[in-house]
């Protein structure tokens, strides 16, 4: 039997590599090719069984690919690639510039409607799974508040800021949810909390030879915009510790809906992720939604979609009768 | 404007009362009537604006009701009422006899398909929200294990067992998730755990005059099937404390998917509920799915459905464009 879902990958960075790996965990899928703007010979995949092609030749693979997973960035790649590729392929992407989603949705929808393809945009965990939980919490408990906490997660922008400090040789910064704020939310207090009150910051720093711990710490914790308003801790470590303990890209967070029913009964819904690799997890979500995109396209449900439009059962390789029997 | 969704309630116990209350939290809905097998004059609603009718006259309200929420029990009411009412109404119910769901689905589906109604069965939190999370966890992280922990929750059967013990005047029993087991799961250990290893039991007992604490405790913790295999604690309280602190019906629990991506990266997805009233929460979920049932019926998507068939966006009173802009 060979009716596996034939998947292509457009763009091969952390996300593309994660998608390659995730596809190998799903028996109903097969990876037919990776498409790149680089020279194909320069791209080393995890598997040597999968061909690499130039992205600008992708149109000739129209009949070989059921779903194309777009692994480019939201800033420079997807605004152009999303609509361009939806013209020829059913696609899934992780477009994550929250403020521009309506605009991006419209541009992809127009093309996909005309072409009869299905394009699920903004898939991942935020936007993605967190968005689903924010929406469902609000629909189920209309009287209440929704709180999103991020972390523990590596923050690229804040790590860069730490590394620019005089005397810092290398370093990373993690954002953490503030425990006391989370507990207040979980206890149904419905507090008003700014992003700053919800999070703390933790830095791991390797000093330049001869630099002063006190001075570096002071410069970091008082840095305006980045750290001054947060509860920030600075830990000094060796280069070896940095390599050994801080090479991964962990992330995660919490979506908590705290609401009231009846006279004044507290009800709390909580969804959380603890991810040792942010890109690998996002890739796994993309692959599950690729399955849904294929099913929708097969039954003629075309155009741009988001996670809000996808019935959960479409994500499963199992039949509706199987999931009802085994998992309901 | 009066294009509110017109909702009816069939059956008025804890669940029906919760549904009445939940509808009043949703501005796009209006409760048009409650239908009961009791004498309507004997049924006291929360609101005196809503009429109560005999259930066997419900057919004459066909044109007045958009969605009927079935609030009967799974054992005696729904197996008969589910198919009978789906013949005339779009319905939502909380059928929760897990093992018989396929059979119940088939019986409702046949009727609903023929009648052109939509019937969402087995809605609530387990089956319901927990089922969605079990399925999505497995689809997103195919290499891993799913764990469901229940509690802290009042268990009716175990409370009855406690109350049958000689020397016990009154009492309640709570099931709690075992903290150590949960922590092993959250740490990605992928342990094999039986239901007994995942839960502990906590009893609150009012003694009969002159009864021995030691003897009652011993009888409870050694009771076969119910307590002997569990870590059980027994607390002795006064009748007043029982009334004051143990009158609610709290419940909740955790669905944890622990999986691996890439080479061997730990990823953990966790969904949990902390409910001060189990029936009020289940009612709130039913009401959100009633909205979805109505939307599906409106667009001709008829037959029996489960939570797996419902795109999350259908639960919201907001438009697809609004939820994309505000919540994605």
PDB file of N, CA, C and O in Angstrom, chain B residues 272-317:
ATOM      1  N   UNK B 272      -5.562  20.915  32.399  1.00  0.00           N
ATOM      2  CA  UNK B 272      -6.158  20.577  33.686  1.00  0.00           C
ATOM      3  C   UNK B 272      -7.363  21.443  34.005  1.00  0.00           C
ATOM      4  O   UNK B 272      -7.530  22.543  33.466  1.00  0.00           O
ATOM      5  N   UNK B 273      -8.203  20.903  34.855  1.00  0.00           N
ATOM      6  CA  UNK B 273      -9.401  21.599  35.318  1.00  0.00           C
ATOM      7  C   UNK B 273      -9.433  21.586  36.828  1.00  0.00           C
ATOM      8  O   UNK B 273      -9.118  20.571  37.456  1.00  0.00           O
ATOM      9  N   UNK B 274      -9.792  22.719  37.418  1.00  0.00           N
ATOM     10  CA  UNK B 274     -10.020  22.792  38.861  1.00  0.00           C
ATOM     11  C   UNK B 274     -11.411  23.386  39.031  1.00  0.00           C
ATOM     12  O   UNK B 274     -11.603  24.589  38.875  1.00  0.00           O
ATOM     13  N   UNK B 275     -12.377  22.515  39.293  1.00  0.00           N
ATOM     14  CA  UNK B 275     -13.777  22.899  39.235  1.00  0.00           C
ATOM     15  C   UNK B 275     -14.393  22.905  40.621  1.00  0.00           C
ATOM     16  O   UNK B 275     -14.385  21.878  41.308  1.00  0.00           O
ATOM     17  N   UNK B 276     -14.957  24.021  41.032  1.00  0.00           N
ATOM     18  CA  UNK B 276     -15.651  24.046  42.323  1.00  0.00           C
ATOM     19  C   UNK B 276     -17.049  23.449  42.210  1.00  0.00           C
ATOM     20  O   UNK B 276     -17.640  23.069  43.212  1.00  0.00           O
ATOM     21  N   UNK B 277     -17.566  23.365  40.996  1.00  0.00           N
ATOM     22  CA  UNK B 277     -18.827  22.638  40.788  1.00  0.00           C
ATOM     23  C   UNK B 277     -18.750  21.889  39.476  1.00  0.00           C
ATOM     24  O   UNK B 277     -18.707  22.491  38.394  1.00  0.00           O
ATOM     25  N   UNK B 278     -18.725  20.575  39.587  1.00  0.00           N
ATOM     26  CA  UNK B 278     -18.683  19.703  38.420  1.00  0.00           C
ATOM     27  C   UNK B 278     -19.919  19.904  37.528  1.00  0.00           C
ATOM     28  O   UNK B 278     -19.778  20.178  36.336  1.00  0.00           O
ATOM     29  N   UNK B 279     -21.152  19.839  38.074  1.00  0.00           N
ATOM     30  CA  UNK B 279     -22.304  19.990  37.179  1.00  0.00           C
ATOM     31  C   UNK B 279     -22.396  21.366  36.531  1.00  0.00           C
ATOM     32  O   UNK B 279     -22.761  21.468  35.358  1.00  0.00           O
ATOM     33  N   UNK B 280     -22.047  22.424  37.258  1.00  0.00           N
ATOM     34  CA  UNK B 280     -22.114  23.760  36.640  1.00  0.00           C
ATOM     35  C   UNK B 280     -21.113  23.899  35.500  1.00  0.00           C
ATOM     36  O   UNK B 280     -21.385  24.552  34.491  1.00  0.00           O
ATOM     37  N   UNK B 281     -19.930  23.286  35.647  1.00  0.00           N
ATOM     38  CA  UNK B 281     -18.947  23.380  34.566  1.00  0.00           C
ATOM     39  C   UNK B 281     -19.406  22.576  33.355  1.00  0.00           C
ATOM     40  O   UNK B 281     -19.345  23.062  32.220  1.00  0.00           O
ATOM     41  N   UNK B 282     -19.858  21.355  33.597  1.00  0.00           N
ATOM     42  CA  UNK B 282     -20.346  20.531  32.487  1.00  0.00           C
ATOM     43  C   UNK B 282     -21.452  21.270  31.730  1.00  0.00           C
ATOM     44  O   UNK B 282     -21.496  21.271  30.499  1.00  0.00           O
ATOM     45  N   UNK B 283     -22.320  21.936  32.470  1.00  0.00           N
ATOM     46  CA  UNK B 283     -23.393  22.718  31.852  1.00  0.00           C
ATOM     47  C   UNK B 283     -22.837  23.822  30.963  1.00  0.00           C
ATOM     48  O   UNK B 283     -23.352  24.069  29.868  1.00  0.00           O
ATOM     49  N   UNK B 284     -21.794  24.483  31.423  1.00  0.00           N
ATOM     50  CA  UNK B 284     -21.206  25.572  30.639  1.00  0.00           C
ATOM     51  C   UNK B 284     -20.609  25.046  29.334  1.00  0.00           C
ATOM     52  O   UNK B 284     -20.677  25.709  28.296  1.00  0.00           O
ATOM     53  N   UNK B 285     -20.030  23.846  29.390  1.00  0.00           N
ATOM     54  CA  UNK B 285     -19.489  23.244  28.173  1.00  0.00           C
ATOM     55  C   UNK B 285     -20.640  22.891  27.227  1.00  0.00           C
ATOM     56  O   UNK B 285     -20.581  23.153  26.018  1.00  0.00           O
ATOM     57  N   UNK B 286     -21.719  22.329  27.773  1.00  0.00           N
ATOM     58  CA  UNK B 286     -22.889  21.980  26.955  1.00  0.00           C
ATOM     59  C   UNK B 286     -23.431  23.206  26.216  1.00  0.00           C
ATOM     60  O   UNK B 286     -23.785  23.126  25.036  1.00  0.00           O
ATOM     61  N   UNK B 287     -23.491  24.326  26.906  1.00  0.00           N
ATOM     62  CA  UNK B 287     -24.055  25.532  26.297  1.00  0.00           C
ATOM     63  C   UNK B 287     -23.174  26.040  25.150  1.00  0.00           C
ATOM     64  O   UNK B 287     -23.677  26.423  24.094  1.00  0.00           O
ATOM     65  N   UNK B 288     -21.846  26.001  25.336  1.00  0.00           N
ATOM     66  CA  UNK B 288     -20.958  26.422  24.241  1.00  0.00           C
ATOM     67  C   UNK B 288     -21.123  25.500  23.027  1.00  0.00           C
ATOM     68  O   UNK B 288     -21.150  25.954  21.875  1.00  0.00           O
ATOM     69  N   UNK B 289     -21.264  24.197  23.268  1.00  0.00           N
ATOM     70  CA  UNK B 289     -21.454  23.265  22.149  1.00  0.00           C
ATOM     71  C   UNK B 289     -22.851  23.374  21.541  1.00  0.00           C
ATOM     72  O   UNK B 289     -23.052  23.012  20.378  1.00  0.00           O
ATOM     73  N   UNK B 290     -23.823  23.880  22.306  1.00  0.00           N
ATOM     74  CA  UNK B 290     -25.153  24.122  21.732  1.00  0.00           C
ATOM     75  C   UNK B 290     -25.058  25.168  20.624  1.00  0.00           C
ATOM     76  O   UNK B 290     -25.708  25.062  19.584  1.00  0.00           O
ATOM     77  N   UNK B 291     -24.221  26.175  20.863  1.00  0.00           N
ATOM     78  CA  UNK B 291     -23.997  27.193  19.836  1.00  0.00           C
ATOM     79  C   UNK B 291     -23.433  26.552  18.560  1.00  0.00           C
ATOM     80  O   UNK B 291     -23.868  26.848  17.449  1.00  0.00           O
ATOM     81  N   UNK B 292     -22.467  25.666  18.749  1.00  0.00           N
ATOM     82  CA  UNK B 292     -21.859  24.990  17.594  1.00  0.00           C
ATOM     83  C   UNK B 292     -22.880  24.116  16.868  1.00  0.00           C
ATOM     84  O   UNK B 292     -22.922  24.080  15.632  1.00  0.00           O
ATOM     85  N   UNK B 293     -23.717  23.416  17.636  1.00  0.00           N
ATOM     86  CA  UNK B 293     -24.718  22.542  17.020  1.00  0.00           C
ATOM     87  C   UNK B 293     -25.655  23.352  16.135  1.00  0.00           C
ATOM     88  O   UNK B 293     -25.986  22.950  15.014  1.00  0.00           O
ATOM     89  N   UNK B 294     -26.047  24.508  16.647  1.00  0.00           N
ATOM     90  CA  UNK B 294     -26.938  25.365  15.872  1.00  0.00           C
ATOM     91  C   UNK B 294     -26.268  25.827  14.575  1.00  0.00           C
ATOM     92  O   UNK B 294     -26.859  25.765  13.493  1.00  0.00           O
ATOM     93  N   UNK B 295     -25.012  26.266  14.674  1.00  0.00           N
ATOM     94  CA  UNK B 295     -24.297  26.722  13.464  1.00  0.00           C
ATOM     95  C   UNK B 295     -24.173  25.599  12.435  1.00  0.00           C
ATOM     96  O   UNK B 295     -24.335  25.813  11.241  1.00  0.00           O
ATOM     97  N   UNK B 296     -23.866  24.396  12.908  1.00  0.00           N
ATOM     98  CA  UNK B 296     -23.721  23.271  11.982  1.00  0.00           C
ATOM     99  C   UNK B 296     -25.048  22.955  11.310  1.00  0.00           C
ATOM    100  O   UNK B 296     -25.105  22.737  10.095  1.00  0.00           O
ATOM    101  N   UNK B 297     -26.113  22.922  12.105  1.00  0.00           N
ATOM    102  CA  UNK B 297     -27.413  22.608  11.525  1.00  0.00           C
ATOM    103  C   UNK B 297     -27.784  23.658  10.478  1.00  0.00           C
ATOM    104  O   UNK B 297     -28.272  23.319   9.401  1.00  0.00           O
ATOM    105  N   UNK B 298     -27.493  24.912  10.784  1.00  0.00           N
ATOM    106  CA  UNK B 298     -27.790  26.009   9.857  1.00  0.00           C
ATOM    107  C   UNK B 298     -27.115  25.829   8.507  1.00  0.00           C
ATOM    108  O   UNK B 298     -27.651  26.179   7.485  1.00  0.00           O
ATOM    109  N   UNK B 299     -25.867  25.301   8.551  1.00  0.00           N
ATOM    110  CA  UNK B 299     -25.191  25.132   7.256  1.00  0.00           C
ATOM    111  C   UNK B 299     -25.354  23.730   6.700  1.00  0.00           C
ATOM    112  O   UNK B 299     -24.638  23.336   5.783  1.00  0.00           O
ATOM    113  N   UNK B 300     -26.300  22.981   7.246  1.00  0.00           N
ATOM    114  CA  UNK B 300     -26.630  21.684   6.648  1.00  0.00           C
ATOM    115  C   UNK B 300     -25.698  20.548   7.019  1.00  0.00           C
ATOM    116  O   UNK B 300     -25.717  19.489   6.392  1.00  0.00           O
ATOM    117  N   UNK B 301     -24.872  20.755   8.052  1.00  0.00           N
ATOM    118  CA  UNK B 301     -23.967  19.690   8.481  1.00  0.00           C
ATOM    119  C   UNK B 301     -24.690  18.896   9.580  1.00  0.00           C
ATOM    120  O   UNK B 301     -24.608  19.216  10.763  1.00  0.00           O
ATOM    121  N   UNK B 302     -25.398  17.861   9.168  1.00  0.00           N
ATOM    122  CA  UNK B 302     -26.313  17.173  10.084  1.00  0.00           C
ATOM    123  C   UNK B 302     -25.807  15.779  10.475  1.00  0.00           C
ATOM    124  O   UNK B 302     -24.790  15.323   9.979  1.00  0.00           O
ATOM    125  N   UNK B 303     -26.531  15.126  11.389  1.00  0.00           N
ATOM    126  CA  UNK B 303     -26.141  13.804  11.876  1.00  0.00           C
ATOM    127  C   UNK B 303     -25.525  13.908  13.258  1.00  0.00           C
ATOM    128  O   UNK B 303     -25.430  14.994  13.826  1.00  0.00           O
ATOM    129  N   UNK B 304     -25.115  12.747  13.800  1.00  0.00           N
ATOM    130  CA  UNK B 304     -24.485  12.759  15.120  1.00  0.00           C
ATOM    131  C   UNK B 304     -23.038  13.229  15.006  1.00  0.00           C
ATOM    132  O   UNK B 304     -22.348  12.932  14.025  1.00  0.00           O
ATOM    133  N   UNK B 305     -22.591  13.958  15.996  1.00  0.00           N
ATOM    134  CA  UNK B 305     -21.220  14.478  16.063  1.00  0.00           C
ATOM    135  C   UNK B 305     -20.706  14.259  17.471  1.00  0.00           C
ATOM    136  O   UNK B 305     -21.489  14.095  18.410  1.00  0.00           O
ATOM    137  N   UNK B 306     -19.379  14.307  17.617  1.00  0.00           N
ATOM    138  CA  UNK B 306     -18.784  14.374  18.948  1.00  0.00           C
ATOM    139  C   UNK B 306     -17.872  15.603  18.977  1.00  0.00           C
ATOM    140  O   UNK B 306     -17.719  16.284  17.954  1.00  0.00           O
ATOM    141  N   UNK B 307     -17.259  15.856  20.116  1.00  0.00           N
ATOM    142  CA  UNK B 307     -16.338  16.996  20.220  1.00  0.00           C
ATOM    143  C   UNK B 307     -15.225  16.936  19.177  1.00  0.00           C
ATOM    144  O   UNK B 307     -14.673  17.961  18.785  1.00  0.00           O
ATOM    145  N   UNK B 308     -14.909  15.727  18.693  1.00  0.00           N
ATOM    146  CA  UNK B 308     -13.849  15.589  17.681  1.00  0.00           C
ATOM    147  C   UNK B 308     -14.232  16.208  16.341  1.00  0.00           C
ATOM    148  O   UNK B 308     -13.380  16.479  15.504  1.00  0.00           O
ATOM    149  N   UNK B 309     -15.535  16.381  16.122  1.00  0.00           N
ATOM    150  CA  UNK B 309     -16.012  16.894  14.838  1.00  0.00           C
ATOM    151  C   UNK B 309     -16.235  18.396  14.848  1.00  0.00           C
ATOM    152  O   UNK B 309     -16.632  18.961  13.841  1.00  0.00           O
ATOM    153  N   UNK B 310     -16.018  19.027  16.001  1.00  0.00           N
ATOM    154  CA  UNK B 310     -16.394  20.429  16.152  1.00  0.00           C
ATOM    155  C   UNK B 310     -15.168  21.333  16.089  1.00  0.00           C
ATOM    156  O   UNK B 310     -14.327  21.331  16.992  1.00  0.00           O
ATOM    157  N   UNK B 311     -15.070  22.140  15.025  1.00  0.00           N
ATOM    158  CA  UNK B 311     -13.986  23.123  14.934  1.00  0.00           C
ATOM    159  C   UNK B 311     -14.140  24.112  16.086  1.00  0.00           C
ATOM    160  O   UNK B 311     -15.243  24.591  16.348  1.00  0.00           O
ATOM    161  N   UNK B 312     -13.030  24.424  16.794  1.00  0.00           N
ATOM    162  CA  UNK B 312     -13.134  25.268  17.990  1.00  0.00           C
ATOM    163  C   UNK B 312     -13.863  26.588  17.760  1.00  0.00           C
ATOM    164  O   UNK B 312     -14.641  27.030  18.606  1.00  0.00           O
ATOM    165  N   UNK B 313     -13.656  27.207  16.608  1.00  0.00           N
ATOM    166  CA  UNK B 313     -14.266  28.503  16.332  1.00  0.00           C
ATOM    167  C   UNK B 313     -15.786  28.491  16.410  1.00  0.00           C
ATOM    168  O   UNK B 313     -16.408  29.520  16.666  1.00  0.00           O
ATOM    169  N   UNK B 314     -16.388  27.321  16.177  1.00  0.00           N
ATOM    170  CA  UNK B 314     -17.852  27.230  16.232  1.00  0.00           C
ATOM    171  C   UNK B 314     -18.399  27.459  17.637  1.00  0.00           C
ATOM    172  O   UNK B 314     -19.583  27.720  17.818  1.00  0.00           O
ATOM    173  N   UNK B 315     -17.542  27.310  18.648  1.00  0.00           N
ATOM    174  CA  UNK B 315     -18.004  27.479  20.032  1.00  0.00           C
ATOM    175  C   UNK B 315     -18.163  28.943  20.426  1.00  0.00           C
ATOM    176  O   UNK B 315     -18.802  29.258  21.419  1.00  0.00           O
ATOM    177  N   UNK B 316     -17.562  29.819  19.655  1.00  0.00           N
ATOM    178  CA  UNK B 316     -17.507  31.229  20.047  1.00  0.00           C
ATOM    179  C   UNK B 316     -18.694  32.018  19.509  1.00  0.00           C
ATOM    180  O   UNK B 316     -19.137  31.785  18.386  1.00  0.00           O
ATOM    181  N   UNK B 317     -19.185  32.984  20.299  1.00  0.00           N
ATOM    182  CA  UNK B 317     -20.208  33.877  19.762  1.00  0.00           C
ATOM    183  C   UNK B 317     -19.618  34.899  18.790  1.00  0.00           C
ATOM    184  O   UNK B 317     -20.347  35.573  18.083  1.00  0.00           O
TER     185      UNK B 317
END
